[in-house]
Amino acid sequence: MDTNSPRGSNVATHSNTWVGLVLFIFGLAAAWLANDFDDQSRLYPLVLSLIMAIFGFIIFIRVFFDKEKSVSFALPSKVTVSAGAIIIFWILAITHGFGYLIPTFLMELAFLFVCGFNRSIKAVLVAAFISGISYLIFIVSLEVRLPEPLLFWLL
């Protein structure tokens, strides 16, 4: 019997079972929270969270039909915990008046280092580029409203 496939092993221990369920549950929770946004700000987070839920459901269902091997969560769990902490600090920084650009830049820089991007100057440039583009898209173009910064010059 093949113990590396979902059919030959317990579905509850397959890595994609839990990845799919987490994406599905968080996607539905985010969609529920997005319904509380005003009409101008609701569409993007609602669509994004529903897409996340749909992909989570697909990943979960595929466990029953595909013969993909289960993978170890050792490295992904370290990256996931680090990424979760980075996102929590980013949210706290934005909601406590530190603006958008500085926390987003630091978040992008931290993500690059967590994912193994070791070139410092290039990482700074990539983080600055991503932060600047996201600012132009979300704040300038889509006019997404953010909490007021502590100091007016913090964007």
mmCIF file of C-alpha atoms in Angstrom:
data_model
loop_
_atom_site.group_PDB
_atom_site.id
_atom_site.type_symbol
_atom_site.label_atom_id
_atom_site.label_comp_id
_atom_site.label_asym_id
_atom_site.label_seq_id
_atom_site.Cartn_x
_atom_site.Cartn_y
_atom_site.Cartn_z
ATOM 1 C CA MET A 1 0.000 0.000 0.000
ATOM 2 C CA ASP A 2 1.327 3.481 -0.913
ATOM 3 C CA THR A 3 1.583 5.437 2.314
ATOM 4 C CA ASN A 4 2.644 8.661 0.590
ATOM 5 C CA SER A 5 -0.644 9.227 -1.189
ATOM 6 C CA PRO A 6 -3.812 10.467 0.450
ATOM 7 C CA ARG A 7 -5.589 7.237 -0.507
ATOM 8 C CA GLY A 8 -2.948 5.173 1.252
ATOM 9 C CA SER A 9 -2.706 7.324 4.347
ATOM 10 C CA ASN A 10 -4.965 9.169 6.698
ATOM 11 C CA VAL A 11 -6.450 12.260 5.034
ATOM 12 C CA ALA A 12 -6.287 14.078 8.388
ATOM 13 C CA THR A 13 -2.475 13.886 8.346
ATOM 14 C CA HIS A 14 -2.069 15.100 4.761
ATOM 15 C CA SER A 15 -0.514 18.573 4.578
ATOM 16 C CA ASN A 16 -2.920 19.848 1.916
ATOM 17 C CA THR A 17 -5.894 18.987 4.119
ATOM 18 C CA TRP A 18 -4.844 21.577 6.670
ATOM 19 C CA VAL A 19 -3.582 24.148 4.173
ATOM 20 C CA GLY A 20 -6.904 23.953 2.328
ATOM 21 C CA LEU A 21 -8.999 24.159 5.481
ATOM 22 C CA VAL A 22 -7.050 27.116 6.867
ATOM 23 C CA LEU A 23 -7.302 29.026 3.577
ATOM 24 C CA PHE A 24 -11.004 28.226 3.327
ATOM 25 C CA ILE A 25 -11.825 29.261 6.904
ATOM 26 C CA PHE A 26 -9.695 32.420 6.833
ATOM 27 C CA GLY A 27 -11.093 33.328 3.419
ATOM 28 C CA LEU A 28 -14.664 33.035 4.667
ATOM 29 C CA ALA A 29 -13.831 34.965 7.845
ATOM 30 C CA ALA A 30 -12.166 37.727 5.817
ATOM 31 C CA ALA A 31 -15.166 37.877 3.468
ATOM 32 C CA TRP A 32 -17.472 38.208 6.469
ATOM 33 C CA LEU A 33 -15.314 41.017 7.867
ATOM 34 C CA ALA A 34 -15.177 42.724 4.460
ATOM 35 C CA ASN A 35 -18.959 43.075 4.513
ATOM 36 C CA ASP A 36 -18.554 45.671 7.279
ATOM 37 C CA PHE A 37 -16.476 47.944 5.023
ATOM 38 C CA ASP A 38 -18.091 50.931 3.362
ATOM 39 C CA ASP A 39 -19.288 50.561 -0.232
ATOM 40 C CA GLN A 40 -16.192 52.208 -1.673
ATOM 41 C CA SER A 41 -13.725 49.951 0.148
ATOM 42 C CA ARG A 42 -15.637 46.647 0.258
ATOM 43 C CA LEU A 43 -15.209 45.150 -3.231
ATOM 44 C CA TYR A 44 -11.477 44.449 -3.292
ATOM 45 C CA PRO A 45 -11.110 42.694 0.101
ATOM 46 C CA LEU A 46 -14.372 40.813 -0.453
ATOM 47 C CA VAL A 47 -13.312 39.446 -3.840
ATOM 48 C CA LEU A 48 -9.800 38.661 -2.623
ATOM 49 C CA SER A 49 -11.064 36.804 0.450
ATOM 50 C CA LEU A 50 -13.622 34.828 -1.591
ATOM 51 C CA ILE A 51 -10.877 33.830 -4.038
ATOM 52 C CA MET A 52 -8.775 32.668 -1.077
ATOM 53 C CA ALA A 53 -11.706 30.626 0.263
ATOM 54 C CA ILE A 54 -12.382 29.059 -3.140
ATOM 55 C CA PHE A 55 -8.731 28.063 -3.593
ATOM 56 C CA GLY A 56 -8.655 26.663 -0.060
ATOM 57 C CA PHE A 57 -11.732 24.577 -0.807
ATOM 58 C CA ILE A 58 -10.167 23.312 -4.057
ATOM 59 C CA ILE A 59 -6.927 22.369 -2.275
ATOM 60 C CA PHE A 60 -8.914 20.536 0.404
ATOM 61 C CA ILE A 61 -11.063 18.614 -2.106
ATOM 62 C CA ARG A 62 -8.045 17.637 -4.210
ATOM 63 C CA VAL A 63 -6.679 15.667 -1.245
ATOM 64 C CA PHE A 64 -9.437 13.113 -1.820
ATOM 65 C CA PHE A 65 -8.864 12.749 -5.576
ATOM 66 C CA ASP A 66 -5.159 13.359 -6.297
ATOM 67 C CA LYS A 67 -2.184 11.240 -5.378
ATOM 68 C CA GLU A 68 0.072 14.097 -4.261
ATOM 69 C CA LYS A 69 2.562 13.352 -1.520
ATOM 70 C CA SER A 70 2.143 14.957 1.865
ATOM 71 C CA VAL A 71 4.958 17.351 2.694
ATOM 72 C CA SER A 72 6.651 18.184 5.971
ATOM 73 C CA PHE A 73 5.569 21.382 7.695
ATOM 74 C CA ALA A 74 8.964 21.958 9.340
ATOM 75 C CA LEU A 75 10.292 24.743 7.087
ATOM 76 C CA PRO A 76 6.919 26.117 5.952
ATOM 77 C CA SER A 77 5.762 26.428 9.561
ATOM 78 C CA LYS A 78 8.814 28.525 10.457
ATOM 79 C CA VAL A 79 8.176 30.796 7.473
ATOM 80 C CA THR A 80 4.447 30.936 8.230
ATOM 81 C CA VAL A 81 4.941 31.883 11.873
ATOM 82 C CA SER A 82 7.469 34.544 10.867
ATOM 83 C CA ALA A 83 5.173 35.886 8.139
ATOM 84 C CA GLY A 84 2.221 35.925 10.542
ATOM 85 C CA ALA A 85 4.211 37.923 13.097
ATOM 86 C CA ILE A 86 5.353 40.347 10.399
ATOM 87 C CA ILE A 87 1.775 40.883 9.222
ATOM 88 C CA ILE A 88 0.543 41.423 12.797
ATOM 89 C CA PHE A 89 3.228 44.065 13.411
ATOM 90 C CA TRP A 90 2.357 45.708 10.066
ATOM 91 C CA ILE A 91 -1.331 45.886 10.994
ATOM 92 C CA LEU A 92 -0.494 47.280 14.437
ATOM 93 C CA ALA A 93 1.809 49.905 12.913
ATOM 94 C CA ILE A 94 -0.797 51.074 10.393
ATOM 95 C CA THR A 95 -3.642 51.147 12.899
ATOM 96 C CA HIS A 96 -1.562 52.979 15.501
ATOM 97 C CA GLY A 97 -0.666 55.939 13.320
ATOM 98 C CA PHE A 98 2.651 55.081 11.687
ATOM 99 C CA GLY A 99 1.310 55.715 8.186
ATOM 100 C CA TYR A 100 1.368 53.298 5.263
ATOM 101 C CA LEU A 101 4.714 53.572 3.504
ATOM 102 C CA ILE A 102 7.146 53.011 6.376
ATOM 103 C CA PRO A 103 5.374 49.938 7.858
ATOM 104 C CA THR A 104 4.801 48.505 4.375
ATOM 105 C CA PHE A 105 8.437 49.015 3.421
ATOM 106 C CA LEU A 106 9.609 47.314 6.637
ATOM 107 C CA MET A 107 7.115 44.484 6.110
ATOM 108 C CA GLU A 108 8.320 43.870 2.546
ATOM 109 C CA LEU A 109 11.943 43.988 3.673
ATOM 110 C CA ALA A 110 11.238 41.475 6.456
ATOM 111 C CA PHE A 111 9.421 39.166 4.022
ATOM 112 C CA LEU A 112 12.376 39.236 1.648
ATOM 113 C CA PHE A 113 14.811 38.292 4.418
ATOM 114 C CA VAL A 114 12.528 35.551 5.805
ATOM 115 C CA CYS A 115 12.292 34.043 2.319
ATOM 116 C CA GLY A 116 16.082 33.994 1.970
ATOM 117 C CA PHE A 117 16.720 37.119 -0.115
ATOM 118 C CA ASN A 118 20.173 38.008 1.227
ATOM 119 C CA ARG A 119 21.285 40.914 -0.953
ATOM 120 C CA SER A 120 20.744 43.904 1.336
ATOM 121 C CA ILE A 121 20.827 46.760 -1.180
ATOM 122 C CA LYS A 122 18.732 44.899 -3.720
ATOM 123 C CA ALA A 123 16.261 43.941 -0.968
ATOM 124 C CA VAL A 124 15.905 47.590 0.043
ATOM 125 C CA LEU A 125 15.279 48.575 -3.580
ATOM 126 C CA VAL A 126 12.730 45.780 -4.124
ATOM 127 C CA ALA A 127 10.910 46.612 -0.875
ATOM 128 C CA ALA A 128 10.845 50.315 -1.763
ATOM 129 C CA PHE A 129 9.538 49.538 -5.260
ATOM 130 C CA ILE A 130 6.770 47.229 -3.979
ATOM 131 C CA SER A 131 5.792 49.716 -1.255
ATOM 132 C CA GLY A 132 5.679 52.603 -3.692
ATOM 133 C CA ILE A 133 3.649 50.706 -6.291
ATOM 134 C CA SER A 134 1.196 49.433 -3.669
ATOM 135 C CA TYR A 135 0.807 52.982 -2.332
ATOM 136 C CA LEU A 136 0.033 54.275 -5.822
ATOM 137 C CA ILE A 137 -2.441 51.477 -6.514
ATOM 138 C CA PHE A 138 -4.330 51.318 -3.219
ATOM 139 C CA ILE A 139 -4.055 54.787 -1.731
ATOM 140 C CA VAL A 140 -3.822 57.038 -4.775
ATOM 141 C CA SER A 141 -5.723 55.139 -7.495
ATOM 142 C CA LEU A 142 -8.300 53.161 -5.502
ATOM 143 C CA GLU A 143 -8.508 55.753 -2.707
ATOM 144 C CA VAL A 144 -8.489 53.145 0.061
ATOM 145 C CA ARG A 145 -8.883 54.994 3.338
ATOM 146 C CA LEU A 146 -6.432 54.273 6.134
ATOM 147 C CA PRO A 147 -6.400 55.330 9.778
ATOM 148 C CA GLU A 148 -5.021 58.826 10.339
ATOM 149 C CA PRO A 149 -1.249 58.868 10.959
ATOM 150 C CA LEU A 150 0.183 60.371 14.154
ATOM 151 C CA LEU A 151 2.157 62.895 12.142
ATOM 152 C CA PHE A 152 0.785 64.470 8.971
ATOM 153 C CA TRP A 153 3.961 63.774 6.973
ATOM 154 C CA LEU A 154 3.747 60.009 7.530
ATOM 155 C CA LEU A 155 2.172 58.591 4.396
#
